[in-house]
Amino acid sequence: MILPISNFNNKHVKFTSANVDENGVKKEKYDKDTLLENNFATRASIAFDKIGNAFTLYPAKGIKGDKNANFYEFLTMGTIPYVTGSLMMMSVFNSKNKVFAPFAASKAGAIGRKMALGVLFYGVLKEVSKTLVTRPVKWFTGVDTEVPYAKVNYELPDDINDTDITSIEHHKVFESKEFPRWDLLYKSEAEGHVRNEYFDKVAKKLGFGENLPDSDQEMKPVIKEIAVKTDLAKTLSSYLWAATGVMLASQEPWDDYFKVATAKVWKPKEFGHSLKVFGQSAKKSAIEFFNGPKSAKGFQKHAGKVMLGLAALSTVAGVLNAVHVKKPAKANDKVIDKNGKYVEE
């Protein structure tokens, strides 16, 4: 806790925690590091907060040399080159089409729009496919490797009258495999919970038994192993699914959609027609991706099947590897006699 201090004129300047201001009015949502629910609303809120800060607050702090700028903010700003790079890729073949001859412009436009769609599918499938690993792992083991938490940082005041000296960072409990935030996984006995409730549930789910005397100590190495394997699986498989998205976007039936594509939602008839054509083009493109173009021969005919198979196989293999946990030998399987030799029970 930061206590009140006095200035040279004996006027009190109070630096308070972020949950209340100097008048005792609640300001911030968190007053300590807090475990969050891993649901869509939380993930959307975290993503919105990170993206908003990455383009506004964090660059401003870095440029002016703010003493409170930190490595978390630097890493979060990695969103900027990712987004701007994607937009540049989309515009490479589209921004100069108007200077080409009509026939060349139509050809360049078709390539450019497919490239833009490919960038979009790459980003979407890369992120969405990670849940194909993390969700099954959670179902089978009870370990959610993506569970988030809000970290409260107490900063140095910029001004003597500054009372808002906290910032909120969003992390994941298993972000560090060497030092997970185990403390956030313990339950509060004051609220009527069993302290090791989380570890008891994981132990039961994995078949280690119930009512273990020290379930937290027994399960921590197992949980860390699951987290490491899950991260490896989702990283490898996500890039294969992203590549699958790029291949899907390059199929010829998308040309039908590009001819009628519109974002003019204020024209419901045209916009509705474009959505209908989008669905039809997506279906035809998926079929062509899987079966190959009619003119394709040899490996090209089966490239889509191979790519899809590799992506699916990497996901399934990754999940199976993550949920496969070796149970340690029971302590009472062997005893030591008075001569110091192992004797089987």
Short mmCIF file of C-alpha atoms in Angstrom, two decimals:
data_model
loop_
_atom_site.label_atom_id
_atom_site.label_comp_id
_atom_site.label_asym_id
_atom_site.label_seq_id
_atom_site.Cartn_x
_atom_site.Cartn_y
_atom_site.Cartn_z
CA MET A 1 0.00 0.00 0.00
CA ILE A 2 1.22 3.52 -0.78
CA LEU A 3 0.71 5.82 2.19
CA PRO A 4 -0.10 9.52 2.10
CA ILE A 5 2.89 11.87 2.01
CA SER A 6 3.25 15.53 2.84
CA ASN A 7 4.84 18.26 0.77
CA PHE A 8 6.89 21.16 2.09
CA ASN A 9 3.75 23.21 2.75
CA ASN A 10 2.30 20.43 4.91
CA LYS A 11 -0.50 19.94 2.40
CA HIS A 12 -1.34 16.28 2.05
CA VAL A 13 -1.06 14.69 -1.37
CA LYS A 14 -2.48 11.19 -1.37
CA PHE A 15 -1.40 8.52 -3.84
CA THR A 16 -4.14 5.93 -3.77
CA SER A 17 -4.57 2.51 -5.31
CA ALA A 18 -6.40 2.51 -8.63
CA ASN A 19 -9.68 1.13 -7.32
CA VAL A 20 -10.54 4.38 -5.48
CA ASP A 21 -9.63 8.02 -5.88
CA GLU A 22 -8.67 10.42 -3.11
CA ASN A 23 -12.32 10.81 -2.21
CA GLY A 24 -12.89 7.08 -1.89
CA VAL A 25 -14.76 6.75 -5.19
CA LYS A 26 -14.15 3.50 -7.10
CA LYS A 27 -12.24 4.05 -10.35
CA GLU A 28 -10.71 0.87 -11.64
CA LYS A 29 -12.16 -2.58 -12.07
CA TYR A 30 -9.24 -4.39 -10.41
CA ASP A 31 -7.33 -3.57 -7.25
CA LYS A 32 -5.09 -6.63 -7.43
CA ASP A 33 -4.00 -9.31 -9.90
CA THR A 34 -7.26 -11.05 -10.81
CA LEU A 35 -8.04 -14.32 -12.59
CA LEU A 36 -10.54 -13.81 -15.42
CA GLU A 37 -13.12 -16.04 -17.05
CA ASN A 38 -11.93 -17.42 -20.36
CA ASN A 39 -15.00 -16.67 -22.46
CA PHE A 40 -15.76 -14.75 -25.63
CA ALA A 41 -16.69 -11.53 -23.83
CA THR A 42 -13.41 -11.49 -21.89
CA ARG A 43 -11.29 -12.32 -24.93
CA ALA A 44 -13.04 -9.63 -27.00
CA SER A 45 -12.57 -7.06 -24.24
CA ILE A 46 -8.87 -7.90 -23.88
CA ALA A 47 -8.32 -7.76 -27.64
CA PHE A 48 -10.09 -4.40 -27.91
CA ASP A 49 -8.06 -3.00 -25.00
CA LYS A 50 -4.74 -4.21 -26.42
CA ILE A 51 -5.38 -3.02 -29.97
CA GLY A 52 -6.65 0.36 -28.79
CA ASN A 53 -3.64 0.94 -26.52
CA ALA A 54 -1.19 -0.36 -29.14
CA PHE A 55 -2.24 2.37 -31.59
CA THR A 56 -2.73 5.21 -29.12
CA LEU A 57 -1.45 5.14 -25.55
CA TYR A 58 1.64 2.93 -25.77
CA PRO A 59 3.31 4.66 -28.77
CA ALA A 60 2.74 8.05 -27.12
CA LYS A 61 4.40 6.84 -23.90
CA GLY A 62 7.35 5.41 -25.80
CA ILE A 63 7.93 8.49 -27.97
CA LYS A 64 7.98 10.89 -25.05
CA GLY A 65 10.22 8.56 -23.01
CA ASP A 66 7.70 7.90 -20.27
CA LYS A 67 9.41 6.34 -17.26
CA ASN A 68 6.49 3.95 -16.89
CA ALA A 69 6.75 2.50 -20.43
CA ASN A 70 7.64 -1.18 -20.17
CA PHE A 71 8.35 -4.34 -22.18
CA TYR A 72 4.71 -5.48 -22.11
CA GLU A 73 3.70 -2.31 -23.93
CA PHE A 74 6.52 -2.76 -26.43
CA LEU A 75 5.38 -6.31 -27.24
CA THR A 76 1.75 -5.24 -27.47
CA MET A 77 2.71 -2.67 -30.12
CA GLY A 78 3.74 -5.63 -32.32
CA THR A 79 0.11 -5.49 -33.47
CA ILE A 80 0.89 -2.31 -35.42
CA PRO A 81 3.31 -3.78 -38.01
CA TYR A 82 1.14 -6.90 -38.26
CA VAL A 83 -1.97 -4.92 -39.15
CA THR A 84 -0.25 -2.32 -41.34
CA GLY A 85 1.73 -5.01 -43.14
CA SER A 86 -1.46 -6.92 -43.86
CA LEU A 87 -3.13 -3.79 -45.24
CA MET A 88 -0.11 -3.10 -47.45
CA MET A 89 -0.21 -6.65 -48.79
CA MET A 90 -3.87 -6.18 -49.61
CA SER A 91 -3.24 -2.92 -51.45
CA VAL A 92 -0.18 -3.99 -53.48
CA PHE A 93 -2.21 -5.35 -56.41
CA ASN A 94 -5.28 -3.19 -55.89
CA SER A 95 -4.16 0.42 -55.44
CA LYS A 96 -2.85 0.94 -58.99
CA ASN A 97 -5.37 -1.02 -61.05
CA LYS A 98 -6.90 2.17 -62.43
CA VAL A 99 -3.71 3.06 -64.32
CA PHE A 100 -3.71 -0.23 -66.26
CA ALA A 101 -5.48 -0.96 -69.52
CA PRO A 102 -8.96 -2.46 -68.98
CA PHE A 103 -7.92 -6.07 -69.68
CA ALA A 104 -4.76 -5.84 -67.57
CA ALA A 105 -6.69 -4.11 -64.80
CA SER A 106 -9.23 -6.94 -64.66
CA LYS A 107 -6.46 -9.55 -64.41
CA ALA A 108 -4.53 -7.59 -61.78
CA GLY A 109 -7.76 -6.94 -59.87
CA ALA A 110 -8.61 -10.65 -59.72
CA ILE A 111 -5.16 -11.46 -58.33
CA GLY A 112 -5.23 -8.54 -55.91
CA ARG A 113 -8.63 -9.39 -54.48
CA LYS A 114 -7.64 -13.01 -53.98
CA MET A 115 -4.44 -11.87 -52.28
CA ALA A 116 -6.48 -9.64 -49.97
CA LEU A 117 -8.83 -12.52 -49.19
CA GLY A 118 -5.82 -14.76 -48.60
CA VAL A 119 -4.37 -12.32 -46.05
CA LEU A 120 -7.73 -12.19 -44.29
CA PHE A 121 -8.13 -15.99 -44.23
CA TYR A 122 -4.52 -16.39 -43.08
CA GLY A 123 -5.08 -14.19 -40.03
CA VAL A 124 -8.49 -15.61 -39.15
CA LEU A 125 -7.59 -19.30 -39.46
CA LYS A 126 -4.26 -18.79 -37.70
CA GLU A 127 -6.06 -17.52 -34.61
CA VAL A 128 -9.27 -19.57 -34.74
CA SER A 129 -7.43 -22.86 -35.31
CA LYS A 130 -5.65 -22.54 -31.97
CA THR A 131 -8.92 -23.36 -30.23
CA LEU A 132 -8.94 -26.70 -32.06
CA VAL A 133 -6.03 -27.61 -29.79
CA THR A 134 -6.70 -25.74 -26.57
CA ARG A 135 -10.39 -26.66 -26.24
CA PRO A 136 -9.95 -30.46 -26.54
CA VAL A 137 -6.99 -30.29 -24.15
CA LYS A 138 -9.19 -28.52 -21.62
CA TRP A 139 -11.99 -31.06 -22.10
CA PHE A 140 -9.70 -34.06 -21.60
CA THR A 141 -7.41 -32.72 -18.87
CA GLY A 142 -9.23 -29.88 -17.14
CA VAL A 143 -6.25 -27.61 -17.86
CA ASP A 144 -7.10 -24.37 -19.66
CA THR A 145 -3.74 -23.15 -20.95
CA GLU A 146 -5.32 -19.91 -22.21
CA VAL A 147 -6.89 -18.72 -18.96
CA PRO A 148 -6.23 -14.94 -18.68
CA TYR A 149 -5.68 -12.64 -15.74
CA ALA A 150 -5.49 -8.90 -15.18
CA LYS A 151 -2.20 -7.67 -13.74
CA VAL A 152 -2.21 -4.43 -11.77
CA ASN A 153 0.94 -2.32 -12.05
CA TYR A 154 1.65 0.53 -9.66
CA GLU A 155 3.47 3.22 -11.61
CA LEU A 156 5.56 6.24 -10.70
CA PRO A 157 3.45 9.42 -10.62
CA ASP A 158 4.00 11.88 -13.47
CA ASP A 159 2.93 14.80 -11.33
CA ILE A 160 2.78 15.57 -7.63
CA ASN A 161 -1.01 15.75 -7.90
CA ASP A 162 -1.33 12.51 -9.85
CA THR A 163 -3.52 10.01 -8.01
CA ASP A 164 -4.12 7.54 -10.87
CA ILE A 165 -0.87 5.60 -10.70
CA THR A 166 -1.90 2.16 -11.90
CA SER A 167 -2.08 0.44 -15.25
CA ILE A 168 -3.73 -2.84 -16.17
CA GLU A 169 -1.92 -5.48 -18.20
CA HIS A 170 -3.54 -8.61 -19.61
CA HIS A 171 -1.54 -11.83 -19.36
CA LYS A 172 -2.15 -15.57 -19.26
CA VAL A 173 -1.54 -17.75 -16.23
CA PHE A 174 0.68 -20.13 -18.24
CA GLU A 175 2.36 -17.39 -20.26
CA SER A 176 5.60 -18.35 -18.53
CA LYS A 177 6.15 -22.08 -18.44
CA GLU A 178 8.91 -21.81 -15.85
CA PHE A 179 6.99 -19.49 -13.54
CA PRO A 180 3.23 -19.87 -14.04
CA ARG A 181 0.99 -17.79 -11.79
CA TRP A 182 0.11 -20.67 -9.51
CA ASP A 183 -1.01 -18.25 -6.81
CA LEU A 184 -4.03 -17.24 -8.89
CA LEU A 185 -5.23 -20.84 -9.16
CA TYR A 186 -5.63 -21.37 -5.42
CA LYS A 187 -9.14 -20.84 -4.08
CA SER A 188 -10.01 -18.65 -1.12
CA GLU A 189 -10.83 -20.60 2.01
CA ALA A 190 -12.39 -17.44 3.46
CA GLU A 191 -15.03 -17.66 0.71
CA GLY A 192 -15.85 -21.27 1.59
CA HIS A 193 -13.67 -22.96 -1.04
CA VAL A 194 -11.11 -25.73 -0.68
CA ARG A 195 -7.68 -24.20 -1.25
CA ASN A 196 -6.55 -26.91 -3.70
CA GLU A 197 -9.91 -27.16 -5.45
CA TYR A 198 -8.44 -26.49 -8.91
CA PHE A 199 -5.66 -29.05 -8.52
CA ASP A 200 -8.08 -31.61 -7.06
CA LYS A 201 -10.28 -31.30 -10.16
CA VAL A 202 -7.34 -31.70 -12.53
CA ALA A 203 -6.06 -34.72 -10.58
CA LYS A 204 -9.48 -36.37 -10.76
CA LYS A 205 -9.85 -35.57 -14.47
CA LEU A 206 -6.47 -37.12 -15.28
CA GLY A 207 -7.10 -40.21 -13.17
CA PHE A 208 -4.61 -39.45 -10.41
CA GLY A 209 -7.27 -40.06 -7.78
CA GLU A 210 -9.28 -38.03 -5.32
CA ASN A 211 -8.52 -36.46 -1.95
CA LEU A 212 -4.78 -36.33 -2.58
CA PRO A 213 -2.92 -34.96 0.45
CA ASP A 214 -0.87 -32.50 -1.64
CA SER A 215 -2.64 -32.32 -4.98
CA ASP A 216 -1.05 -28.97 -5.87
CA GLN A 217 2.50 -30.28 -5.48
CA GLU A 218 1.72 -33.47 -7.39
CA MET A 219 -0.12 -31.79 -10.25
CA LYS A 220 2.06 -28.74 -10.91
CA PRO A 221 4.73 -30.65 -12.94
CA VAL A 222 1.96 -32.44 -14.85
CA ILE A 223 0.13 -29.20 -15.65
CA LYS A 224 3.36 -27.55 -16.82
CA GLU A 225 4.01 -30.50 -19.14
CA ILE A 226 0.51 -30.18 -20.60
CA ALA A 227 0.97 -26.42 -21.10
CA VAL A 228 4.28 -26.87 -22.93
CA LYS A 229 2.90 -29.58 -25.24
CA THR A 230 -0.25 -27.57 -25.93
CA ASP A 231 1.70 -24.45 -26.91
CA LEU A 232 3.87 -26.48 -29.27
CA ALA A 233 0.85 -28.11 -30.89
CA LYS A 234 -1.14 -24.93 -31.39
CA THR A 235 1.87 -23.08 -32.84
CA LEU A 236 2.67 -25.74 -35.43
CA SER A 237 -0.93 -26.46 -36.41
CA SER A 238 -1.98 -22.79 -36.60
CA TYR A 239 0.50 -22.08 -39.41
CA LEU A 240 -0.67 -25.11 -41.36
CA TRP A 241 -4.29 -23.98 -41.00
CA ALA A 242 -3.25 -20.46 -42.05
CA ALA A 243 -1.64 -21.89 -45.19
CA THR A 244 -4.83 -23.83 -45.83
CA GLY A 245 -6.76 -20.56 -45.68
CA VAL A 246 -4.45 -18.96 -48.26
CA MET A 247 -4.94 -21.91 -50.62
CA LEU A 248 -8.71 -21.73 -50.17
CA ALA A 249 -8.69 -18.01 -51.02
CA SER A 250 -6.85 -18.64 -54.29
CA GLN A 251 -9.61 -20.78 -55.83
CA GLU A 252 -11.31 -19.61 -59.02
CA PRO A 253 -14.98 -19.56 -57.84
CA TRP A 254 -14.22 -16.51 -55.69
CA ASP A 255 -14.22 -14.46 -58.89
CA ASP A 256 -18.03 -14.72 -58.95
CA TYR A 257 -18.21 -13.06 -55.56
CA PHE A 258 -15.74 -10.31 -56.40
CA LYS A 259 -17.94 -9.25 -59.31
CA VAL A 260 -20.85 -8.39 -56.98
CA ALA A 261 -19.01 -7.74 -53.68
CA THR A 262 -20.15 -4.63 -51.85
CA ALA A 263 -19.87 -3.19 -48.35
CA LYS A 264 -22.81 -0.81 -48.82
CA VAL A 265 -24.98 -2.06 -45.97
CA TRP A 266 -27.32 0.90 -46.56
CA LYS A 267 -28.34 -0.83 -49.78
CA PRO A 268 -29.83 -4.02 -48.30
CA LYS A 269 -30.79 -5.60 -51.64
CA GLU A 270 -27.28 -5.34 -53.12
CA PHE A 271 -25.58 -6.22 -49.83
CA GLY A 272 -27.84 -9.22 -49.28
CA HIS A 273 -27.15 -10.47 -52.80
CA SER A 274 -23.40 -10.17 -52.25
CA LEU A 275 -23.67 -12.23 -49.05
CA LYS A 276 -25.63 -14.90 -50.91
CA VAL A 277 -23.01 -15.06 -53.66
CA PHE A 278 -20.28 -15.14 -51.00
CA GLY A 279 -21.80 -18.29 -49.52
CA GLN A 280 -22.11 -19.92 -52.94
CA SER A 281 -18.53 -19.00 -53.87
CA ALA A 282 -17.23 -20.27 -50.54
CA LYS A 283 -18.92 -23.64 -51.07
CA LYS A 284 -17.67 -23.99 -54.66
CA SER A 285 -14.16 -22.88 -53.64
CA ALA A 286 -14.05 -25.44 -50.83
CA ILE A 287 -15.03 -28.20 -53.27
CA GLU A 288 -12.44 -27.07 -55.83
CA PHE A 289 -9.81 -26.77 -53.10
CA PHE A 290 -10.47 -30.35 -51.98
CA ASN A 291 -10.90 -31.97 -55.41
CA GLY A 292 -8.50 -29.74 -57.33
CA PRO A 293 -9.26 -27.64 -60.45
CA LYS A 294 -10.59 -29.52 -63.45
CA SER A 295 -7.47 -28.63 -65.42
CA ALA A 296 -5.11 -29.78 -62.65
CA LYS A 297 -2.99 -32.90 -63.06
CA GLY A 298 -0.71 -34.94 -60.88
CA PHE A 299 0.11 -33.61 -57.42
CA GLN A 300 -1.71 -30.33 -58.09
CA LYS A 301 -4.94 -32.31 -58.23
CA HIS A 302 -4.43 -33.51 -54.66
CA ALA A 303 -2.59 -30.51 -53.16
CA GLY A 304 -5.68 -29.33 -51.29
CA LYS A 305 -6.30 -32.74 -49.74
CA VAL A 306 -2.66 -32.95 -48.66
CA MET A 307 -2.69 -29.49 -47.10
CA LEU A 308 -5.96 -30.08 -45.28
CA GLY A 309 -4.77 -33.50 -44.13
CA LEU A 310 -1.52 -32.11 -42.74
CA ALA A 311 -3.34 -29.36 -40.86
CA ALA A 312 -5.88 -31.78 -39.39
CA LEU A 313 -3.20 -34.37 -38.57
CA SER A 314 -1.03 -31.81 -36.79
CA THR A 315 -4.01 -30.76 -34.68
CA VAL A 316 -5.05 -34.30 -33.74
CA ALA A 317 -1.47 -35.43 -33.07
CA GLY A 318 -0.81 -32.31 -31.00
CA VAL A 319 -3.89 -32.86 -28.85
CA LEU A 320 -3.11 -36.55 -28.32
CA ASN A 321 0.44 -35.70 -27.31
CA ALA A 322 -0.71 -32.97 -24.91
CA VAL A 323 -3.28 -35.12 -23.12
CA HIS A 324 -0.95 -38.12 -22.84
CA VAL A 325 0.41 -37.85 -19.31
CA LYS A 326 2.42 -40.53 -17.57
CA LYS A 327 1.26 -41.24 -14.07
CA PRO A 328 4.10 -41.45 -11.54
CA ALA A 329 4.70 -44.72 -9.74
CA LYS A 330 2.87 -44.92 -6.45
CA ALA A 331 5.01 -44.37 -3.41
CA ASN A 332 3.86 -47.60 -1.77
CA ASP A 333 4.74 -49.82 -4.71
CA LYS A 334 8.14 -50.46 -3.16
CA VAL A 335 9.41 -50.36 0.40
CA ILE A 336 12.90 -50.40 1.82
CA ASP A 337 13.80 -53.11 4.30
CA LYS A 338 16.16 -52.63 7.22
CA ASN A 339 19.14 -53.60 5.04
CA GLY A 340 18.47 -50.77 2.62
CA LYS A 341 17.23 -52.99 -0.21
CA TYR A 342 14.07 -52.49 -2.26
CA VAL A 343 11.42 -55.13 -1.65
CA GLU A 344 8.29 -55.44 -3.80
CA GLU A 345 5.07 -55.34 -1.82
#
